Coordinates of C-alpha atoms and ligand atoms in Angstrom, one line a residue:
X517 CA -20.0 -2.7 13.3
X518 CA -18.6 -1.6 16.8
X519 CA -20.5 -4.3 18.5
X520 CA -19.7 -7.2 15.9
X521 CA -15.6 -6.5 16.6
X522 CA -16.4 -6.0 20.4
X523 CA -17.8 -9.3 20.1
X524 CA -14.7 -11.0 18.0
X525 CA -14.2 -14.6 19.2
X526 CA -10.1 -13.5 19.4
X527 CA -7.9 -11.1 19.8
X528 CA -5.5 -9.5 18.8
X529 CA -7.1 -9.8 15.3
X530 CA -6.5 -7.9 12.3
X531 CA -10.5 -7.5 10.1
X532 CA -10.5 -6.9 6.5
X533 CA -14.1 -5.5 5.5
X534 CA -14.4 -6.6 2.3
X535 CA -17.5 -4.3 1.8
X536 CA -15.7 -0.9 2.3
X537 CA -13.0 -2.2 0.1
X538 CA -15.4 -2.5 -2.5
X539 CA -17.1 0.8 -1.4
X540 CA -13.7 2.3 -2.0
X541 CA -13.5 0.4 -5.8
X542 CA -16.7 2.4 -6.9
X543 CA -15.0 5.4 -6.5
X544 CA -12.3 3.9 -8.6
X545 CA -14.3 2.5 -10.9
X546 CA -16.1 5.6 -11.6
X547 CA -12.9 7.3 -12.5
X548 CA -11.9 4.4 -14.5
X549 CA -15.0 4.2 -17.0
X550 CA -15.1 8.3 -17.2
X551 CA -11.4 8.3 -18.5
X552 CA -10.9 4.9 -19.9
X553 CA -8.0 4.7 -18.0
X554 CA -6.4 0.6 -16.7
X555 CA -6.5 0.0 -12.6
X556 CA -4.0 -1.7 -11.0
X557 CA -4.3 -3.2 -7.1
X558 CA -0.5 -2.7 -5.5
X559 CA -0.7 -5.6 -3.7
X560 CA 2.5 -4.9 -1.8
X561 CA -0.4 -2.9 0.6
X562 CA -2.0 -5.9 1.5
X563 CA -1.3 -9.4 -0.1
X564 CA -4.0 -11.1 1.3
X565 CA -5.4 -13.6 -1.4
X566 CA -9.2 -13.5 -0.3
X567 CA -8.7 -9.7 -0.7
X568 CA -7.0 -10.3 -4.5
X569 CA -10.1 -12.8 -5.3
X570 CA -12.3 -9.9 -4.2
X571 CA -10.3 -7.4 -6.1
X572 CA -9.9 -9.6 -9.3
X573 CA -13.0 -8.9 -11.1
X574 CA -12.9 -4.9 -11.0
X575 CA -8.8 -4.4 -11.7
X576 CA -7.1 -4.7 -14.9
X577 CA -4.2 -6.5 -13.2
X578 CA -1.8 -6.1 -10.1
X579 CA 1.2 -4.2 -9.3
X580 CA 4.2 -6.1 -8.0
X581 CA 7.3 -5.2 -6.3
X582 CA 9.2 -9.4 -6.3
X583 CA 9.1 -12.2 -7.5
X584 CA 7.2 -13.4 -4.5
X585 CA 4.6 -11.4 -4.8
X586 CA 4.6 -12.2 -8.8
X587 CA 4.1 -15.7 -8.0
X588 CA 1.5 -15.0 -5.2
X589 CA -0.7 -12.9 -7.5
X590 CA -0.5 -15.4 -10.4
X591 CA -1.3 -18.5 -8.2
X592 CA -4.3 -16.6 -6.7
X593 CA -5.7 -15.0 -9.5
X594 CA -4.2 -17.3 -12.1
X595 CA -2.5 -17.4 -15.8
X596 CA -4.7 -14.8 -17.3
X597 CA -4.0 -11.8 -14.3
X598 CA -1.7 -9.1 -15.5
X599 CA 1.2 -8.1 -13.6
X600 CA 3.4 -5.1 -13.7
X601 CA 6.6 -5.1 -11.9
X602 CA 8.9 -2.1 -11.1
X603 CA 11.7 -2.3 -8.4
X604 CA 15.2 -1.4 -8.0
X605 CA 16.2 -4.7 -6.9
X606 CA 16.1 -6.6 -10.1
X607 CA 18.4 -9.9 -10.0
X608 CA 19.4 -11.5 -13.4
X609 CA 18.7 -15.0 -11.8
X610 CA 15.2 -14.0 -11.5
X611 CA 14.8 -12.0 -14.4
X612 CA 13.6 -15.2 -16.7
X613 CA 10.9 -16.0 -14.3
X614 CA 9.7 -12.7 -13.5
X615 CA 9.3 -11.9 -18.4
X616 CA 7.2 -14.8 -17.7
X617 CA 5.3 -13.9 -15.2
X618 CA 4.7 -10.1 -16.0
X619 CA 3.2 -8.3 -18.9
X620 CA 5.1 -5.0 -18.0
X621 CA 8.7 -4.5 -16.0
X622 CA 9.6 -1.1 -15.5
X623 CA 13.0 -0.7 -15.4
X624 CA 14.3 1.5 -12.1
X625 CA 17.7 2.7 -13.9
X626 CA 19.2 3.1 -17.1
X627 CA 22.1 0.1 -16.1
X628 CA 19.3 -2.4 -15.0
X629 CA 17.3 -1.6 -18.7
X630 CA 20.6 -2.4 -20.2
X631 CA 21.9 -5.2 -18.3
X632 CA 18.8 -7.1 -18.0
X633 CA 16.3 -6.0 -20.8
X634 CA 17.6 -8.5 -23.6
X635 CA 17.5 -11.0 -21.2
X636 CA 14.6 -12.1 -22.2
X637 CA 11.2 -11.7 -24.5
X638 CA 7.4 -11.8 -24.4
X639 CA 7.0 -8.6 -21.5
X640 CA 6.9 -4.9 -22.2
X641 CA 9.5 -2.9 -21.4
X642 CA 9.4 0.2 -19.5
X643 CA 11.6 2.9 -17.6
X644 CA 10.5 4.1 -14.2
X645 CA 11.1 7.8 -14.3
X646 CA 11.7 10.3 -11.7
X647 CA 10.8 13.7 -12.1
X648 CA 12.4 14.8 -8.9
X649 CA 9.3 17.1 -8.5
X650 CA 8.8 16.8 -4.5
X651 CA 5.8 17.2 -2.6
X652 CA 6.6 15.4 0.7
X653 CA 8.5 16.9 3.8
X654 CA 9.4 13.6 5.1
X655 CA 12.1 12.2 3.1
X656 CA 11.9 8.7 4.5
X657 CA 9.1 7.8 2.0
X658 CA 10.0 10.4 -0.8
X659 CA 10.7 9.3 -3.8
X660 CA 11.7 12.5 -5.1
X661 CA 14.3 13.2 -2.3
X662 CA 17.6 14.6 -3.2
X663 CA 19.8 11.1 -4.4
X664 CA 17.1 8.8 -5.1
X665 CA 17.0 5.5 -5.7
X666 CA 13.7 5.2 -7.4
X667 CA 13.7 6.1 -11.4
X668 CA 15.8 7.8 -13.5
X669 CA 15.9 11.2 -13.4
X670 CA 14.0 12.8 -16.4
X671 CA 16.8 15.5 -17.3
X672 CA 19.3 12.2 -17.4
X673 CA 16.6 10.2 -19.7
X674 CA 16.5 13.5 -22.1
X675 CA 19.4 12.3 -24.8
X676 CA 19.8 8.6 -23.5
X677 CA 15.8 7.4 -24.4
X678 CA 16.4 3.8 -25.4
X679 CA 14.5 3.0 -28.6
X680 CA 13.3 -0.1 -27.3
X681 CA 11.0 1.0 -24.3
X682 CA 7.3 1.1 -24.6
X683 CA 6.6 2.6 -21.3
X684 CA 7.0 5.1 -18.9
X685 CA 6.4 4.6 -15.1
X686 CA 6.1 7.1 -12.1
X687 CA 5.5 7.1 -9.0
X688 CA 6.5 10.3 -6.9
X689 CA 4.0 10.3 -3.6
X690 CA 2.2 9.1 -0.3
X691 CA -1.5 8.8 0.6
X692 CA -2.1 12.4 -1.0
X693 CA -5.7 13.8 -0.4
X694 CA -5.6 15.9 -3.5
X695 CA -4.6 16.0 -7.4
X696 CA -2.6 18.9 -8.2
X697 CA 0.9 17.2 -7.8
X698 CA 0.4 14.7 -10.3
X699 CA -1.5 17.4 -12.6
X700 CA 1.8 19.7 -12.3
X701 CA 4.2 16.4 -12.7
X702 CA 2.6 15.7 -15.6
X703 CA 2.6 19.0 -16.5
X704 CA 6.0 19.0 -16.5
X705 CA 6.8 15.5 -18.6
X706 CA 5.0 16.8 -21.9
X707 CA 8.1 18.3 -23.1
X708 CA 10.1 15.4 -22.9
X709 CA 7.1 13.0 -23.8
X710 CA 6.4 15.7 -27.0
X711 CA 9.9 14.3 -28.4
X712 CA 9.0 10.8 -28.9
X713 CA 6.1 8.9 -30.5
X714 CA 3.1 8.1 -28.2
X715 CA 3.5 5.7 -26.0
X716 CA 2.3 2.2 -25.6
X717 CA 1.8 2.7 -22.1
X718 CA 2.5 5.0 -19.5
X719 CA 1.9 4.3 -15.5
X720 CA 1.0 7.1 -13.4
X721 CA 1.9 4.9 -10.0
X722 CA 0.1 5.2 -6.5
X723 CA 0.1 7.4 -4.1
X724 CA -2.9 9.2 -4.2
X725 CA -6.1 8.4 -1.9
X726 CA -8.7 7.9 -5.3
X727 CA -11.3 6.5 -3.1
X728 CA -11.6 9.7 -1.2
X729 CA -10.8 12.8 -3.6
X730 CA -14.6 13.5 -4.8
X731 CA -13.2 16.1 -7.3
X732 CA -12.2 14.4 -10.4
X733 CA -12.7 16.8 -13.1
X734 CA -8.7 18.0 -13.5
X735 CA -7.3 14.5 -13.5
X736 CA -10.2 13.5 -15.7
X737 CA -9.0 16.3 -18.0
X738 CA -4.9 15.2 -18.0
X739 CA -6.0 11.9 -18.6
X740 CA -7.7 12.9 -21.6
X741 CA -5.1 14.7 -23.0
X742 CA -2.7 11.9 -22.0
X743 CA -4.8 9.6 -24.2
X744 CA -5.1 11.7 -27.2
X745 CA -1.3 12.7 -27.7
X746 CA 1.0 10.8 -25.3
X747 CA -0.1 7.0 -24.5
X748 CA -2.4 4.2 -25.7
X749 CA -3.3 3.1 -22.4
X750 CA -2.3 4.9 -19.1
X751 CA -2.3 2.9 -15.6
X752 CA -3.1 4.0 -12.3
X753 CA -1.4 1.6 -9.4
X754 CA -2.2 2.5 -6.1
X755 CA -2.6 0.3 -3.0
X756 CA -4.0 2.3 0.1
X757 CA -6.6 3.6 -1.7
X758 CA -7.9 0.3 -2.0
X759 CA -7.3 -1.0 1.5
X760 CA -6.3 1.4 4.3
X761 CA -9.6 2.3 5.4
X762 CA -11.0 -1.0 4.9
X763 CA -8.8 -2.0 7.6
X764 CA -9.0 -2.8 11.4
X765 CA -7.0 -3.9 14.6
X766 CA -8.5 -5.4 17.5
X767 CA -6.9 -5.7 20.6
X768 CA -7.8 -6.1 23.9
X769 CA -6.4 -4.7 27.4
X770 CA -4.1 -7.0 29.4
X771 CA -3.3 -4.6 31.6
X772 CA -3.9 -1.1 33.2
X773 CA -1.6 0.7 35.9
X774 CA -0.5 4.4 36.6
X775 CA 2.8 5.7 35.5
X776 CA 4.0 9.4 36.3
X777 CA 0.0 10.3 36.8
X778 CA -1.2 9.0 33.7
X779 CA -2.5 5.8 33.1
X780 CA -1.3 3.3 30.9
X781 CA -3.2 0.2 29.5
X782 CA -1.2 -2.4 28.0
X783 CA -2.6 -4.0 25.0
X784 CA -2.5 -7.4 23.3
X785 CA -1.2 -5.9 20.3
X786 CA 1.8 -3.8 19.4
X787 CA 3.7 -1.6 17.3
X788 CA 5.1 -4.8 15.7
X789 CA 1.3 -5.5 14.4
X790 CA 1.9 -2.0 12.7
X791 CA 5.4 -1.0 12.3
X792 CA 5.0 2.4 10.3
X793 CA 3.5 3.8 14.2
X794 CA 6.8 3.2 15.3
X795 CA 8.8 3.9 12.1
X796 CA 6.6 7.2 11.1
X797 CA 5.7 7.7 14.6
X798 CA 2.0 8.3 13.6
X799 CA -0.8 7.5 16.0
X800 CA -3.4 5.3 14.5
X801 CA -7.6 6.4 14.7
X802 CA -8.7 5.0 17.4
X803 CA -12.5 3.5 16.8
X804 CA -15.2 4.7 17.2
X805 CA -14.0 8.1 17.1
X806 CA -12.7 9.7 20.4
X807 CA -15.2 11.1 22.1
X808 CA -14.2 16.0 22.7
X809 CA -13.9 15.2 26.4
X810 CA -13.4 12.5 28.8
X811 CA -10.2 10.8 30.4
X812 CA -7.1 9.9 28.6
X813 CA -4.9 6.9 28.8
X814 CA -1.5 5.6 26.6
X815 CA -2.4 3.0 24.9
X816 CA 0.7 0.7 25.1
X817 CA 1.9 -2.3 23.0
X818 CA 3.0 -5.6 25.0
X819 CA 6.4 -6.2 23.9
X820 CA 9.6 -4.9 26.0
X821 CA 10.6 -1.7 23.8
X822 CA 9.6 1.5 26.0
X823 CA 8.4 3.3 22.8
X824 CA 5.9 0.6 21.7
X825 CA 3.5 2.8 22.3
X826 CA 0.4 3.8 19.7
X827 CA -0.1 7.3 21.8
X828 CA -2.5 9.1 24.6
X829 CA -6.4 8.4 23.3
X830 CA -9.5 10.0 25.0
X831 CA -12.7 7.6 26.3
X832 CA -15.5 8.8 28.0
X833 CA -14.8 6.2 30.8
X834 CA -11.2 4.1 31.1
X835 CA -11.6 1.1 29.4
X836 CA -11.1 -2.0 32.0
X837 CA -8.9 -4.9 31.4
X838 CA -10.6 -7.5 29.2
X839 CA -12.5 -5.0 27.2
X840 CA -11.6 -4.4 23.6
X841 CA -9.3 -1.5 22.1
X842 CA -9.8 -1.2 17.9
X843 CA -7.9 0.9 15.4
X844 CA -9.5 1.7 12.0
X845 CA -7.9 2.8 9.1
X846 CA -5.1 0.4 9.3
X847 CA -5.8 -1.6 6.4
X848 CA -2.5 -1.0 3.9
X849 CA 1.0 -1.1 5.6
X850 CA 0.4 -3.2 8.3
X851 CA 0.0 -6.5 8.2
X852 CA 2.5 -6.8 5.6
X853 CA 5.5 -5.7 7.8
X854 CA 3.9 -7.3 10.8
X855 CA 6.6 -9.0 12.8
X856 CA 6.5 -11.3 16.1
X857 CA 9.3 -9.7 18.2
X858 CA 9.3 -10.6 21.4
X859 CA 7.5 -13.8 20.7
X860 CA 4.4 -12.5 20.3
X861 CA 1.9 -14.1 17.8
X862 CA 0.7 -12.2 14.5
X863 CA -2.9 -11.2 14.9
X864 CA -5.7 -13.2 13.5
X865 CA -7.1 -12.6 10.4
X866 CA -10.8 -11.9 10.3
X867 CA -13.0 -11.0 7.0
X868 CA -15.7 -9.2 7.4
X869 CA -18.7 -9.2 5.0
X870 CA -22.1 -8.5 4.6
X871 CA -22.3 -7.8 8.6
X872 CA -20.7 -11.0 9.2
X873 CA -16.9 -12.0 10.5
X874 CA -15.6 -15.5 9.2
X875 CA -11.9 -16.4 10.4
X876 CA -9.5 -16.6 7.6
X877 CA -6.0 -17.3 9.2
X878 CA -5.1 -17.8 12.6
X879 CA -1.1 -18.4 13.4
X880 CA 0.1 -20.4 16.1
X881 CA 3.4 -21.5 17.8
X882 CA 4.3 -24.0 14.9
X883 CA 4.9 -20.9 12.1
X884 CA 6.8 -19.6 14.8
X885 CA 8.7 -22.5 15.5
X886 CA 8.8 -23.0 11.5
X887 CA 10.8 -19.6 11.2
X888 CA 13.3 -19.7 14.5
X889 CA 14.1 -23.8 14.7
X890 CA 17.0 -23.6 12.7
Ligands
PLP1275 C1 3.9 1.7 -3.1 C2 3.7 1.8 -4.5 C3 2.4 1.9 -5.1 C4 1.2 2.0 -4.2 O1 1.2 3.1 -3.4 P1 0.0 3.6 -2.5 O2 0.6 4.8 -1.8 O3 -0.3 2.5 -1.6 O4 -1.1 3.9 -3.4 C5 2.3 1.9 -6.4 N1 3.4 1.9 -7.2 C6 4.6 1.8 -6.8 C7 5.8 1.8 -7.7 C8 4.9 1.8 -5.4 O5 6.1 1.8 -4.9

């Protein structure tokens, strides 16, 4: 594989393997048929449509955030697709096309259910909970931080349940390597679920990395209880599960000079190809896998912001300019929020299957004239 993106007829390029993403649905799957339990692809990770073709077979429907991505995932997959919305930004204007388009909206507040539920008919209607049970230390992506603005809060829901909601929703974590929050948030909705007839539905979000837990045996157990007393059907949603490791940048060095004694190659890429570096300041896997010893450089983005910077990597020799840097693991997150600041193209878009790259989309100066000739 190294070899087949050292060898990528462009660069910067952004490779979908196809394979691993289908790897990662077997794992899924197996959960799936031992629970009985409905699958959901969050396509907000990764809209790609040749990934939601690949996807479409082995889902029971998407997750969607917008309209936009409503209309994406119905054009690709087509009438028959179901789509489940939850967001907390709603429009009424919007609201007629999105009952058409969804099967399920979850509704992110109590004032949005009531403002917008009668609106129209033919969907499911839903509440997106929050049970303010926190597992995260960063609060930037946790929806259970103090004041949030994702679900209602389950005390508040206790004496104001509206009769006419046939779903719950949740959704209270980030790429979590293990179970037990969602066991003990469960845990601790069966008092409140106890007071009301089983549901139609109930969606237990994203969040959690399915494709790599190998333990299933406690979920598989609070998913059988959810099915006996609490809901008819229960959803899982999540996105990165299905994509991040599936996911690669390639890049290649432009440049490659000293700065305060340590070297720093400049890359064809940036933190704009993969704004959660910069906003999270995480530092990507570099791959393959750093070798224990050898020299260390920066790896550096090409736009004019100082701290577009990925962070100090280990090779067993300096790579030269011209040769190849690649990131794995970058498969949910990125591309999406992908920007061209600076002026810098978006990468190309590479599938990779069966051993084999094919080009899927490459951008050129006309989308960016498109966006900025106004
Ligand atoms: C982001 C999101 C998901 C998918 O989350 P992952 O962490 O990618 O699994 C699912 N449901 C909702 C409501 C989300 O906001």
């Amino acid at each position: 594989m190294h070899n087949i993106f050292f060898n990528l007829p462009s660069s910067p390029a952004f490779v979908i393997d196809t394979d691993q993403v289908l790897a990662n649905l077997n794992r899924i799957n197996t959960m799936r048929q031992a629970s009985g339990c409905k699958v959901l692809y969050a396509m907000k990770a990764l809209p790609l449509a040749a990934l939601l073709r690949v996807l479409k077979p082995h889902v029971d429907g998407i997750a969607v955030s917008s309209l936009f991505e409503a209309r994406l995932a119905k054009q690709v997959l087509g009438e028959e697709v179901s789509l489940h919305l939850t967001t907390p930004g709603l429009r009424a204007d919007e609201f007629a096309e999105l009952a058409q388009l969804c099967s399920h909206i979850s509704f992110n507040s109590l004032e949005q259910q009531r403002r917008l539920q009668a609106l129209a008919e033919g969907y499911s209607p839903g509440l997106r909970i929050n049970p303010k049970r926190s597992y995260l230390h960063d609060d930037r992506y946790n929806p259970c931080r103090q004041y949030s603005k994702l679900g209602i809060d389950t005390a508040e829901l206790q004496n104001a349940w509206p009769e006419s909601v046939q779903g719950l929703h949740l959704h209270t974590l980030f790429a979590a390597h293990y179970f037990q929050p969602l066991i003990e948030t469960v845990h601790s909705l069966l008092p409140l679920l106890k007071q009301h007839g089983k549901l139609k539905w109930l969606n237990l979000g994203g969040g959690y990395l399915y494709n790599s837990i190998t333990d299933q045996t406690e979920l598989l157990a609070l998913l059988d209880i959810l099915h006996n007393d609490y809901a008819e059907q229960v959803f899982i949603e999540p996105g990165k599960a299905f994509v991040g490791n599936a996911g690669y940048l390639i890049s290649t060095v432009l440049d490659s000079f000293i700065s305060d004694g340590k070297t720093v190659l400049i890359l064809d890429t940036s933190v704009n190809h993969h704004p959660e570096v910069f906003e999270y300041q995480t530092r990507p896997y570099l791959f393959p896998t750093e070798p224990e010893t050898g020299e260390v450089a920066i790896l550096a983005g090409s736009t004019c912001l100082a701290g577009d910077i990925f962070g100090e990597y280990r090779f067993k020799q300096l790579p030269k300019i011209g040769e190849r840097i690649m990131f794995c693991d970058v498969g949910a997150y990125s591309l999406i929020k992908a920007n061209r600041f600076n002026g810098y193209n978006l990468p190309d878009i590479y599938q990779l299957k069966n051993g084999q790259t094919t080009l899927l989309k490459q951008y050129d100066y006309a989308d960016y004239e498109r966006q900025w000739l106004v």
